[in-house]
CSV table of C-alpha atoms and ligand atoms in Angstrom, one decimal:
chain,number,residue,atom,x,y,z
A,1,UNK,CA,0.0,0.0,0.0
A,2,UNK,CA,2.9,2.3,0.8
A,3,UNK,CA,4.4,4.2,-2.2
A,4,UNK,CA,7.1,1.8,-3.8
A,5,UNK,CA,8.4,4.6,-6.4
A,6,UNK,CA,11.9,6.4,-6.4
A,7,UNK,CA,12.8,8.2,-3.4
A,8,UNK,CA,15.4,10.7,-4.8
A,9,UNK,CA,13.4,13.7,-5.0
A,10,UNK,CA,10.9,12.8,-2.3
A,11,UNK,CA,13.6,12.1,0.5
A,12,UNK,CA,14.7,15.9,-0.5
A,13,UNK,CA,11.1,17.1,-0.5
A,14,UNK,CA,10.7,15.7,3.5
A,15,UNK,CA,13.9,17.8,4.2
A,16,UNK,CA,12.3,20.5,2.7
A,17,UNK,CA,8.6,20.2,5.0
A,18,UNK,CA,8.7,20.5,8.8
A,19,UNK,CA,6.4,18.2,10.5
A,20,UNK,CA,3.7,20.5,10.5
A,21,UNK,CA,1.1,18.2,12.2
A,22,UNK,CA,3.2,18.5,15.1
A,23,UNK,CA,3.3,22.4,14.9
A,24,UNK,CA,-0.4,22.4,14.2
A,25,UNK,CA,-1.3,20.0,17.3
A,26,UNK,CA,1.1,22.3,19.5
A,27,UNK,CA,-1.3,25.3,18.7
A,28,UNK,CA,-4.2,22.7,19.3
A,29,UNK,CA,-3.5,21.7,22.0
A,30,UNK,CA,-0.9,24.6,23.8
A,31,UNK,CA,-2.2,27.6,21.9
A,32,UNK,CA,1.5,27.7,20.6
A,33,UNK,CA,2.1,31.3,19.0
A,34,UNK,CA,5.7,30.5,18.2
A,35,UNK,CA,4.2,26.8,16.2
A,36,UNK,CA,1.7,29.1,14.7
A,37,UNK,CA,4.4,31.8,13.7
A,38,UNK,CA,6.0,29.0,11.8
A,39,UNK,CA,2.9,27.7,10.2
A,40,UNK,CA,2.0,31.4,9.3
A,41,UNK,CA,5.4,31.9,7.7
A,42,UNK,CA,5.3,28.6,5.6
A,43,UNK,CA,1.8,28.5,4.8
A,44,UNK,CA,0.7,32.3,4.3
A,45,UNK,CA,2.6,32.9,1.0
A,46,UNK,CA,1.3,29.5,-0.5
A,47,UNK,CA,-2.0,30.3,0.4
A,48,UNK,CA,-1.4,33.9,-1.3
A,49,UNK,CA,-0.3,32.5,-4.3
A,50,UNK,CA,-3.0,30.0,-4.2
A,51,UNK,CA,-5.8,32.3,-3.7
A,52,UNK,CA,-4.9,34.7,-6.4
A,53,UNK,CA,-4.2,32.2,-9.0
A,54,UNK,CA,-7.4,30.2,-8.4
A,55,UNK,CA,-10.0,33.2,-8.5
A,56,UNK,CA,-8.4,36.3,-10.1
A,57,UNK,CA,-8.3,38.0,-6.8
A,58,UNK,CA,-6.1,40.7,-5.7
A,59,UNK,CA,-3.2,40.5,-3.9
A,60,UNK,CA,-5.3,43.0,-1.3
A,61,UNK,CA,-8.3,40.4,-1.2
A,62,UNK,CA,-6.1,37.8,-1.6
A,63,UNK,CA,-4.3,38.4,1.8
A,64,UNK,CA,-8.1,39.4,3.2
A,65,UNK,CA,-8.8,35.8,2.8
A,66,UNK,CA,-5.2,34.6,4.2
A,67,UNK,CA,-5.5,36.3,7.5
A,68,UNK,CA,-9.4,34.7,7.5
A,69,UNK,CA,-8.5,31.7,6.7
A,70,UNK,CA,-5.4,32.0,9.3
A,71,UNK,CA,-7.8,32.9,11.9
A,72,UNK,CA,-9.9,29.5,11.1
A,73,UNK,CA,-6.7,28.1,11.5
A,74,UNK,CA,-5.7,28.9,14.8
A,75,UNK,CA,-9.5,29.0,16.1
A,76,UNK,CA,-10.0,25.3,14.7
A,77,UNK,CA,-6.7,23.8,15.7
A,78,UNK,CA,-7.9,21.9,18.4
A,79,UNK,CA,-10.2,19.8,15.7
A,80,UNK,CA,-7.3,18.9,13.9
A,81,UNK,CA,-6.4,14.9,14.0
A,82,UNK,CA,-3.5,13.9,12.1
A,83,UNK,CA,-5.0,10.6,11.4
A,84,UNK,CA,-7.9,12.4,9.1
A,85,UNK,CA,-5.9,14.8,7.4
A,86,UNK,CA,-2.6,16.1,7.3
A,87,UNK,CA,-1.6,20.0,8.3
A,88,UNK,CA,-1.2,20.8,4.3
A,89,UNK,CA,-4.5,19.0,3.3
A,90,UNK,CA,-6.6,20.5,6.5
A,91,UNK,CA,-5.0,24.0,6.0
A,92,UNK,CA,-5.7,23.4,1.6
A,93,UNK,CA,-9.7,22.4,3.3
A,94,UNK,CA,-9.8,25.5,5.0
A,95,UNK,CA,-8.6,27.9,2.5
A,96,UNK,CA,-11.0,26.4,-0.2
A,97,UNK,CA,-13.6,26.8,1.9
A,98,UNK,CA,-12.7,30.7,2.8
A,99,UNK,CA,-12.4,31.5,-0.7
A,100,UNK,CA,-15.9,29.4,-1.8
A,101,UNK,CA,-17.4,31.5,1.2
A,102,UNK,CA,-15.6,35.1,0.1
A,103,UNK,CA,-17.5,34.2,-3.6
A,104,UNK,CA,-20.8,33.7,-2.8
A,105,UNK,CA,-20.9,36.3,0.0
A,106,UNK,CA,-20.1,38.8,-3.4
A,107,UNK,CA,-22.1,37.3,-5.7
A,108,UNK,CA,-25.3,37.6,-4.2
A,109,UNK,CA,-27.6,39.7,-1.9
A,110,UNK,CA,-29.4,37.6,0.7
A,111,UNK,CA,-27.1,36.5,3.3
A,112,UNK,CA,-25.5,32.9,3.3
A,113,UNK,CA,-27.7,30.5,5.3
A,114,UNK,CA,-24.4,28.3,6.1
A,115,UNK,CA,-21.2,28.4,5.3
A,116,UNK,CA,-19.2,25.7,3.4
A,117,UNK,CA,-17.5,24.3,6.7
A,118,UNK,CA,-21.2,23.1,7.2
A,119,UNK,CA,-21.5,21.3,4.0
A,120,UNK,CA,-18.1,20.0,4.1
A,121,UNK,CA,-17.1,19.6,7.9
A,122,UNK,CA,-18.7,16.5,8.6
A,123,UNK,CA,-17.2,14.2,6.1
A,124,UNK,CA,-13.2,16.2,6.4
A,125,UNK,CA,-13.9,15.9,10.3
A,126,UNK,CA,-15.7,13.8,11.6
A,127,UNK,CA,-15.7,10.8,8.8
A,128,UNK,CA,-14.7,7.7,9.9
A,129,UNK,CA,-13.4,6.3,7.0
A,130,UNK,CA,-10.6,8.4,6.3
A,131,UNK,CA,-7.8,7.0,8.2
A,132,UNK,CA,-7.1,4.7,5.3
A,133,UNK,CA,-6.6,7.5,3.0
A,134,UNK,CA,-4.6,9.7,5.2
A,135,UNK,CA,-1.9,6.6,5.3
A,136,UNK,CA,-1.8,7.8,1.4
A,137,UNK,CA,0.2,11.1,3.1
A,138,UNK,CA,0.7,14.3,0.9
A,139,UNK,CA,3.9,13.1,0.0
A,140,UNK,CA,3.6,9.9,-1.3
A,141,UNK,CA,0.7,11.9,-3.6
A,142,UNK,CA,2.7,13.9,-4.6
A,143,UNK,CA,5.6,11.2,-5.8
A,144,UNK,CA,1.9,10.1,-8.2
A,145,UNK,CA,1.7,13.1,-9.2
A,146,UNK,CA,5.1,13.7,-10.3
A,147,UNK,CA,4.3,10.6,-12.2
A,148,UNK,CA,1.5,11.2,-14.0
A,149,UNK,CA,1.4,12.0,-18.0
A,150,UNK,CA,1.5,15.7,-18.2
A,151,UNK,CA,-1.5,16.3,-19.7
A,152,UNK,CA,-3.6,14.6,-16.4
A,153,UNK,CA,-1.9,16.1,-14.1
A,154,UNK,CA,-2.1,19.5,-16.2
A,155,UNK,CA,-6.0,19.1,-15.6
A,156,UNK,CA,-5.7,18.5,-12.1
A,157,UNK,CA,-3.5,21.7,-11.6
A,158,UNK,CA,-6.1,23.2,-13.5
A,159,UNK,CA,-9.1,22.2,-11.3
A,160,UNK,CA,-7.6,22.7,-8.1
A,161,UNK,CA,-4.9,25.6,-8.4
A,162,UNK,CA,-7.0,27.4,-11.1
A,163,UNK,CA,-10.1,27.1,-9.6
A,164,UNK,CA,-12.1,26.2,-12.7
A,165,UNK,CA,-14.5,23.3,-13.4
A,166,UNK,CA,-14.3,20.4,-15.4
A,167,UNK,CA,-16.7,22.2,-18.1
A,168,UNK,CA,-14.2,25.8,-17.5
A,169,UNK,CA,-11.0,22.8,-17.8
A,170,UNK,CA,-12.5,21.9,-21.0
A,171,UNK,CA,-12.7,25.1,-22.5
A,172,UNK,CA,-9.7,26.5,-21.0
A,173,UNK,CA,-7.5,24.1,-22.8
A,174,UNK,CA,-10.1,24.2,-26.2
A,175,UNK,CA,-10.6,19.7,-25.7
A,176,UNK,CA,-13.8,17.9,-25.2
A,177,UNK,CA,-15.4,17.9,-21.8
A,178,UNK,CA,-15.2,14.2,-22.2
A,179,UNK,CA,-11.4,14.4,-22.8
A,180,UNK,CA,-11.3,16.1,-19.4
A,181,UNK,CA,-13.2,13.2,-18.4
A,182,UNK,CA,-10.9,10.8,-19.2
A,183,UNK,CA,-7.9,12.3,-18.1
A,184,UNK,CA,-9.4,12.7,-14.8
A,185,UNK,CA,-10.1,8.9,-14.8
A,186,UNK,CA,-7.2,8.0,-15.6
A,187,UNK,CA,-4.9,10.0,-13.1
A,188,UNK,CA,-7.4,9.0,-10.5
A,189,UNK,CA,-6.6,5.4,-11.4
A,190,UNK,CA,-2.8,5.9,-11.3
A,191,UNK,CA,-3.1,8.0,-7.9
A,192,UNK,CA,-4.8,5.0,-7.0
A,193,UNK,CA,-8.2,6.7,-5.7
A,194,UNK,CA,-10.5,4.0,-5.3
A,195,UNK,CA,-13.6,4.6,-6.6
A,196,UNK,CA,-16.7,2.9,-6.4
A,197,UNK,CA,-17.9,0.4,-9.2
A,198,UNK,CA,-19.9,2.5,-11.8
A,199,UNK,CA,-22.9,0.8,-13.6
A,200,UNK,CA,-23.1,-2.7,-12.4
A,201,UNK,CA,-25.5,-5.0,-10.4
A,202,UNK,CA,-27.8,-4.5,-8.0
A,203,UNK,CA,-25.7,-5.8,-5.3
A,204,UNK,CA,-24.9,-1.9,-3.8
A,205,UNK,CA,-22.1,-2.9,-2.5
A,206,UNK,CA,-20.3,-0.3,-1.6
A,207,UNK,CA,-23.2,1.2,0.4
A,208,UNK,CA,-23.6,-2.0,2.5
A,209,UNK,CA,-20.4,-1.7,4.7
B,1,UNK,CA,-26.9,-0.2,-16.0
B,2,UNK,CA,-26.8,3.3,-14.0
B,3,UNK,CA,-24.1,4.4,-11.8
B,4,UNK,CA,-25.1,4.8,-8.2
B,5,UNK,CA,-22.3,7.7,-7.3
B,6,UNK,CA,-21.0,10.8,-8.8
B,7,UNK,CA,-18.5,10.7,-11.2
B,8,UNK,CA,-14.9,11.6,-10.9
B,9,UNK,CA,-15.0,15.0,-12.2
B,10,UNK,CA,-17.9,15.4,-9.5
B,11,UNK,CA,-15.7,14.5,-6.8
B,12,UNK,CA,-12.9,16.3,-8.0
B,13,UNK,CA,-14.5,19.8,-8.1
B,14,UNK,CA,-16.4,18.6,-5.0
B,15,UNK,CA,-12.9,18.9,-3.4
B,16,UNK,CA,-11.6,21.3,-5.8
B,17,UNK,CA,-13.9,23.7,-4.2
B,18,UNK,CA,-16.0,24.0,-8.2
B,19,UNK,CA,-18.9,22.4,-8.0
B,20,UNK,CA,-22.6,24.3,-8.0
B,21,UNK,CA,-23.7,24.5,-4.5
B,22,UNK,CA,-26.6,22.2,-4.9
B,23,UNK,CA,-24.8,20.0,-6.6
B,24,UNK,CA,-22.6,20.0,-3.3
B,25,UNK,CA,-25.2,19.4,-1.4
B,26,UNK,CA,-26.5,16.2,-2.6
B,27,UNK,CA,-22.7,14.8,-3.0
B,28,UNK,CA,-22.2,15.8,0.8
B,29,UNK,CA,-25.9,13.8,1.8
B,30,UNK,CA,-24.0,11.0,-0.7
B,31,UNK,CA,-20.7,11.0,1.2
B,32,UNK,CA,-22.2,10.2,4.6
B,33,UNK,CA,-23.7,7.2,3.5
B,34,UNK,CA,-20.9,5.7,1.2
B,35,UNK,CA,-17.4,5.0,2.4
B,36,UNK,CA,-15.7,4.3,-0.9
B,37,UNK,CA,-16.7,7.9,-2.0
B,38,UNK,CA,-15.9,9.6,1.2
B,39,UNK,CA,-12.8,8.1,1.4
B,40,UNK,CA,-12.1,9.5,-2.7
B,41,UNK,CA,-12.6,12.9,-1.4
B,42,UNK,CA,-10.2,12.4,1.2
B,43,UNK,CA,-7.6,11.6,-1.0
B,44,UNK,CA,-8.3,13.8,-3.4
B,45,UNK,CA,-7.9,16.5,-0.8
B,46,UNK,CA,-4.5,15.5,-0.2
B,47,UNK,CA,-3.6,17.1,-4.2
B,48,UNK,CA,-5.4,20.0,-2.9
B,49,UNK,CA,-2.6,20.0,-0.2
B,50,UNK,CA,0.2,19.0,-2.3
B,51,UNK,CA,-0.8,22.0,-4.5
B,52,UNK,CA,-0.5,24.3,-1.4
B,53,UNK,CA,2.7,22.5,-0.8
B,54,UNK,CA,4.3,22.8,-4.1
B,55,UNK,CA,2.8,26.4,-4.1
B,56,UNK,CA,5.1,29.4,-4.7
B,57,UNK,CA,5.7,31.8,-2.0
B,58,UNK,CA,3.8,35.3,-2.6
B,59,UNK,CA,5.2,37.4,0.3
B,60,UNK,CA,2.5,38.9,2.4
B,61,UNK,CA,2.4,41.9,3.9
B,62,UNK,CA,4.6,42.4,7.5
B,63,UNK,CA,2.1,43.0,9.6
B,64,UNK,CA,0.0,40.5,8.4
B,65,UNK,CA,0.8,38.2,11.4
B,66,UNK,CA,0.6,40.9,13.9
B,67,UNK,CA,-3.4,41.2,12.5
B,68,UNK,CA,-3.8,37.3,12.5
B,69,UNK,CA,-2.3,37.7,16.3
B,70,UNK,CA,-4.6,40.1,17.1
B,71,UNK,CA,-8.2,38.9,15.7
B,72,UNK,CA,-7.4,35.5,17.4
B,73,UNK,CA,-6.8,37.3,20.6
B,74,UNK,CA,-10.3,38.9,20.5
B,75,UNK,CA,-13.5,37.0,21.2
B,76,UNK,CA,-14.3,34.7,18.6
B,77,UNK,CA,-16.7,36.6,16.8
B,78,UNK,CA,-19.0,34.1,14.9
B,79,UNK,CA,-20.9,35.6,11.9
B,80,UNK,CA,-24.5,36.3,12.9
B,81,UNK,CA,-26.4,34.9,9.8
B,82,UNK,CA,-23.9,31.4,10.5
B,83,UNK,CA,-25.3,30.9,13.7
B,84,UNK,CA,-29.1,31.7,13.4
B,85,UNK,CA,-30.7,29.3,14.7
B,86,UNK,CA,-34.2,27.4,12.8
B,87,UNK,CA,-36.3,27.2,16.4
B,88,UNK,CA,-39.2,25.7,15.3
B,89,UNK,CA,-38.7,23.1,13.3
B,90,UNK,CA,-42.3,21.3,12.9
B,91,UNK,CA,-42.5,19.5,10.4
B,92,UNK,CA,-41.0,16.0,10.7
B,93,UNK,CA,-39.5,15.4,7.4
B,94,UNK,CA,-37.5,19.0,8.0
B,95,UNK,CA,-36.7,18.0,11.3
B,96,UNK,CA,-34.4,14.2,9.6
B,97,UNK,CA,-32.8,16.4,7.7
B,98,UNK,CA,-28.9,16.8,6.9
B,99,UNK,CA,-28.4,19.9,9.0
B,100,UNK,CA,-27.2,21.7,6.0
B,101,UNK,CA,-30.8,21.1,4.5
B,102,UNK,CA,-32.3,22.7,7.3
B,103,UNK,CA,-30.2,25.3,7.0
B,104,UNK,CA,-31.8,26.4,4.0
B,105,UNK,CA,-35.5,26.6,5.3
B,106,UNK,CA,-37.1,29.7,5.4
B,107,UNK,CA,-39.3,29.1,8.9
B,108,UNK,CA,-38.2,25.6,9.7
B,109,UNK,CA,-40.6,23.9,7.9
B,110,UNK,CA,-41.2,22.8,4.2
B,111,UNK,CA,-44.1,23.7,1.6
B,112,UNK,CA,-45.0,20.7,0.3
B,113,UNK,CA,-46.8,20.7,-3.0
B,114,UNK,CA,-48.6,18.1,-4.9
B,115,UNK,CA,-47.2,17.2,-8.4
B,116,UNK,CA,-50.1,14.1,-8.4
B,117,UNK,CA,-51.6,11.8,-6.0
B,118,UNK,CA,-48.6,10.0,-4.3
B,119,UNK,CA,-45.6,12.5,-5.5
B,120,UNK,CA,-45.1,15.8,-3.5
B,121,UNK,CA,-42.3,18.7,-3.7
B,122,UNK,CA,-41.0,21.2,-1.5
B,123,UNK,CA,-38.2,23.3,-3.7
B,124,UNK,CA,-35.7,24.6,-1.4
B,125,UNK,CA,-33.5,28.1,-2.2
B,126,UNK,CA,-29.6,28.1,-2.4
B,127,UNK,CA,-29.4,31.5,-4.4
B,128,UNK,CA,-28.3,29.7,-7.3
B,129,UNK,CA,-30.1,30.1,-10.8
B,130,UNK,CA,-28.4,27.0,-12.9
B,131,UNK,CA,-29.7,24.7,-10.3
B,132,UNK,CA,-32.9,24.1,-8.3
B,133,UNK,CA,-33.2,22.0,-5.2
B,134,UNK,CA,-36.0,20.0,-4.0
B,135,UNK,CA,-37.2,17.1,-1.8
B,136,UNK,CA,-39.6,14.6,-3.6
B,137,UNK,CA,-41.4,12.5,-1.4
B,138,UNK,CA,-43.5,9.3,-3.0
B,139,UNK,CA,-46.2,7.5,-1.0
B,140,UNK,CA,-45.3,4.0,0.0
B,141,UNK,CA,-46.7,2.1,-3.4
B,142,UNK,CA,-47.0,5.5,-5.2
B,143,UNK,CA,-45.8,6.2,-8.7
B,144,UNK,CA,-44.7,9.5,-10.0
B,145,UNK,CA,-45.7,10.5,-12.8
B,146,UNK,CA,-43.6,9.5,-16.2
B,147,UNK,CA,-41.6,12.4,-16.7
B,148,UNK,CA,-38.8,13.8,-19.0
B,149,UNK,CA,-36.6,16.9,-17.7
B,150,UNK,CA,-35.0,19.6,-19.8
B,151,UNK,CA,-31.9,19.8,-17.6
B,152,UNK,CA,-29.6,17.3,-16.0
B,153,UNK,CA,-31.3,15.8,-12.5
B,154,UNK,CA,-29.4,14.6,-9.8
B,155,UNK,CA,-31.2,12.3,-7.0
B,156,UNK,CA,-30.0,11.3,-3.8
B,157,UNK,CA,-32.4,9.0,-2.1
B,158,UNK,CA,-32.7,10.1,2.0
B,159,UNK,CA,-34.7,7.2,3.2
B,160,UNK,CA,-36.9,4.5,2.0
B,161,UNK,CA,-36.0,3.2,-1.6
B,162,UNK,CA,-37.3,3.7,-5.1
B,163,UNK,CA,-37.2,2.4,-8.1
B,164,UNK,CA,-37.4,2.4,-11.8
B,165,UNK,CA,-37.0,0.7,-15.6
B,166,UNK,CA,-32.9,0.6,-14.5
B,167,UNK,CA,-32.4,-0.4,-11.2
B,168,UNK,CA,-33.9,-0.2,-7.2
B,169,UNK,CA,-32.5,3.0,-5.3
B,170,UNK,CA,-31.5,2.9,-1.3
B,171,UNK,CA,-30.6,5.6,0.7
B,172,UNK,CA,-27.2,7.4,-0.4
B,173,UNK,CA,-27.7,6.0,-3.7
B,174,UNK,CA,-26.9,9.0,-6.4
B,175,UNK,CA,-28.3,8.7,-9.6
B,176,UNK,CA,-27.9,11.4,-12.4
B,177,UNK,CA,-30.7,11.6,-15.4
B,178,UNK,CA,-29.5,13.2,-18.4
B,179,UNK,CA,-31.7,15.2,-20.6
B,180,UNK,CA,-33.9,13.2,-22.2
B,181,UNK,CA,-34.1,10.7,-19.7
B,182,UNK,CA,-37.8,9.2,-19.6
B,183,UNK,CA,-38.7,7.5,-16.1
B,184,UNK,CA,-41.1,6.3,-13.9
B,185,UNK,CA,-40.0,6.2,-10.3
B,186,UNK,CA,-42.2,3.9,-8.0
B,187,UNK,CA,-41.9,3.7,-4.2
B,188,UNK,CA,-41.5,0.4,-2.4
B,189,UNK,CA,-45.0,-0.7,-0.8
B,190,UNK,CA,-43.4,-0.9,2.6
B,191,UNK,CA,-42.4,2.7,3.0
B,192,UNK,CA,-42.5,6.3,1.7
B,193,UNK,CA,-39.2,7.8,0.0
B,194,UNK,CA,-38.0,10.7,0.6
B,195,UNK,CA,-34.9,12.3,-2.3
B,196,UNK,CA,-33.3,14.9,-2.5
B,197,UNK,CA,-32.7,16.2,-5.8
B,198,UNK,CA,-30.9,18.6,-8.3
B,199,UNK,CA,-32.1,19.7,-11.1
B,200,UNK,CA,-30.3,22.0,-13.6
B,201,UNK,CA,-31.7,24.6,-15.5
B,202,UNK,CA,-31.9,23.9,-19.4
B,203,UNK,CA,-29.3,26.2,-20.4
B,204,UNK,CA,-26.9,26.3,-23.2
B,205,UNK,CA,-23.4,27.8,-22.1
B,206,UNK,CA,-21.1,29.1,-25.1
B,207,UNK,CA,-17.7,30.5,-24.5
B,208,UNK,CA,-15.9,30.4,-21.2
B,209,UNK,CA,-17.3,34.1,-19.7
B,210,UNK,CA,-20.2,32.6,-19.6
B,211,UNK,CA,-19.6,29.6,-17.6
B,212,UNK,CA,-19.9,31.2,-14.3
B,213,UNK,CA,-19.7,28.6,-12.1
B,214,UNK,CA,-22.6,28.8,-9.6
B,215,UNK,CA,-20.3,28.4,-6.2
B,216,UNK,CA,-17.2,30.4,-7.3
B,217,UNK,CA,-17.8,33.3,-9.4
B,218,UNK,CA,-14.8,34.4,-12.1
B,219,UNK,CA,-14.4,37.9,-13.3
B,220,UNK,CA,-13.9,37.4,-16.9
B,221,UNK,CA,-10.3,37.1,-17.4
C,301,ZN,ZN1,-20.3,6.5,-3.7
């Protein structure tokens, strides 16, 4: 189950990131400002850069929504469990959600009846299930990743660092939707996200556990 | 054969932050009651975090920690509109539902209409104009009408189970219609079913400025 590919670049890329669960269960748990200074000062100018590529924002809203989503970060710490999700991928959760928030807050006129922590929180935080995936760390994703024909992974970058939709992907790079489709099929198969069994039986097996 | 979960490209924008907010909805009622799909989003996170790993580094401003410090220091202030609560919630088909449902109802309750003798409808609001959400709810032994939809509809059954020419439907189950799509969904005898469901509006998007996406909204670029 662990990843069995080359190490070379990976071992570097561990040198490279702290263990930042541990500075993210020290603020949890301790209210840690000096773990949370570090976490600001690695993860605040990704999260710039994240936010401003994936919705055209500028670098003024753009750090708006880092210092929110900060906030969330600090406020929330105590919910974060390693086993679920690591500090990258539960930080990546909580920027998404600021920035999905920040959009429909200007795009409409009636206030927001929930926020997308609501729709989201209770499968990122409280699911049961995940502990399988979370063995599948951000790491060994990202050796798949590294792997992956460029023009998948180019549609994943899309998706998640652009912000766009399949449909937007599709247009974006002037292919079919069901190109984008595919490609997304196929890099999901090589990251080796298991998904269920389309089409089929009756048998609803995967909703029987 | 019809698939009983959402697609790939519907988990990935589910995680990817890009998927219409009722389309959201019904993948979040979907994830709670199928492990292999929750645990696909999971993972799927992790590129998200990857991406903010491999991310470069804008530098933000220098007193942007000093403000961080500072707002955490004060009183947690939640937003007013997040935390309204929905006292009275009377009816009992609002009160078993996802709390992100009943987030969404006006006084707590739902107007139910009838569509025929065993199929009623209560449409529920999420500011969005490509999609509408409902809850159809089919006597136990009751038949909806035949019926053909302009748009994409996306059903995700809550309780009891359904069925149709394709296949029998259980709770979790998420079945997408294309356009065209003729059926007749029939309720088991036992029990009444309760779905939620997303339909899309029949529209024709050309060019990318007009594919707003419904959750995030670009500025033409
Ligand atoms: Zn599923």
């Amino acid at each position: 189950m662990i990843h069995s590919l080359r190490m070379g670049n990976d071992s570097k890329a561990m040198q490279k990131i702290p263990d930042w669960n541990t500075y993210l269960l020290k603020v949890g748990t301790s209210q840690d400002k000096a773990a949370f200074g570090a976490l600001f000062e690695y993860f605040s100018p990704r999260l710039k850069t994240f936010l401003m590529q994936g919705s055209n924002l500028s670098a003024e809203n753009a750090e708006e929504l880092v210092q929110e989503a900060m906030t969330k970060v600090w406020r929330r710490a105590p919910s974060f469990a390693p086993t679920q999700a690591s500090a990258s991928t539960w930080i990546y959760t909580i920027a998404r959600n600021t920035r999905i928030d920040w959009f429909r807050k200007n795009s409409r006129q009636d206030p927001l009846l929930f926020h997308a922590e609501d729709l989201y929180g209770d499968n990122e935080e409280a699911s049961p299930y995940s502990t399988l995936a979370q063995l599948r760390s951000t790491v060994s994703i990202h050796e798949q990743l590294n792997e992956l024909p460029q023009e998948q992974s180019e549609v994943l970058n899309i998706m998640y660092f652009k912000g766009l939709s399949g449909q937007q992907t599709a247009e974006a790079l002037a292919i079919p939707l069901g190109t984008v489709k595919s490609r997304i099929r196929l890099a999901l198969k090589k990251l080796r996200v298991g998904l269920a069994v389309t089409g089929g039986n009756s048998g609803q097996g995967t909703n029987n556990d | 054969m019809i698939s009983k979960h959402p697609d790939p490209q519907a988990l990935v924008e589910y995680s990817s932050g890009t998927l219409a907010l009722a389309t959201s909805i019904a993948v979040t009622t979907h994830l709670q009651l199928c492990r292999t799909c929750a645990d696909a989003t999971s993972s799927l996170n992790n590129l998200g975090g990857d991406m903010i790993d491999q991310a470069e580094a804008t530098p933000v401003s220098e007193d942007l920690l000093q403000k961080v410090l500072s707002s955490i220091d004060e009183e947690p202030t939640k937003n007013a509109d997040h935390n309204r609560t929905r006292s009275s919630v009377v009816d009992d088909v609002a009160h078993a539902l996802p709390h992100y449902v009943r987030a969404l109802l006006p006084q707590g309750s739902l107007q139910w209409q009838f569509l025929s003798p065993s199929l009623r409808v209560a449409t529920l609001s999420v500011g969005e104009e490509e999609n509408e959400l409902a809850l159809h709810r089919i006597k136990a032994g009751g038949k909806a009408p035949e019926h053909n939809h302009a748009g994409q509809e996306i059903t995700v059954v809550l309780t009891g189970t359904f069925s149709d020419e394709e296949g029998i439907y259980q709770p979790g189950d998420f079945i997408v219609r294309q356009p065209g799509d003729v059926h007749r969904p029939m309720a088991a005898q036992n029990e009444e079913c309760i779905c939620l469901s997303v339909l899309a509006a029949p529209i024709k998007l050309t060019g990318i400025n007009r594919l707003m996406n419904p959750f995030l909204r670009f500025s033409p670029s």
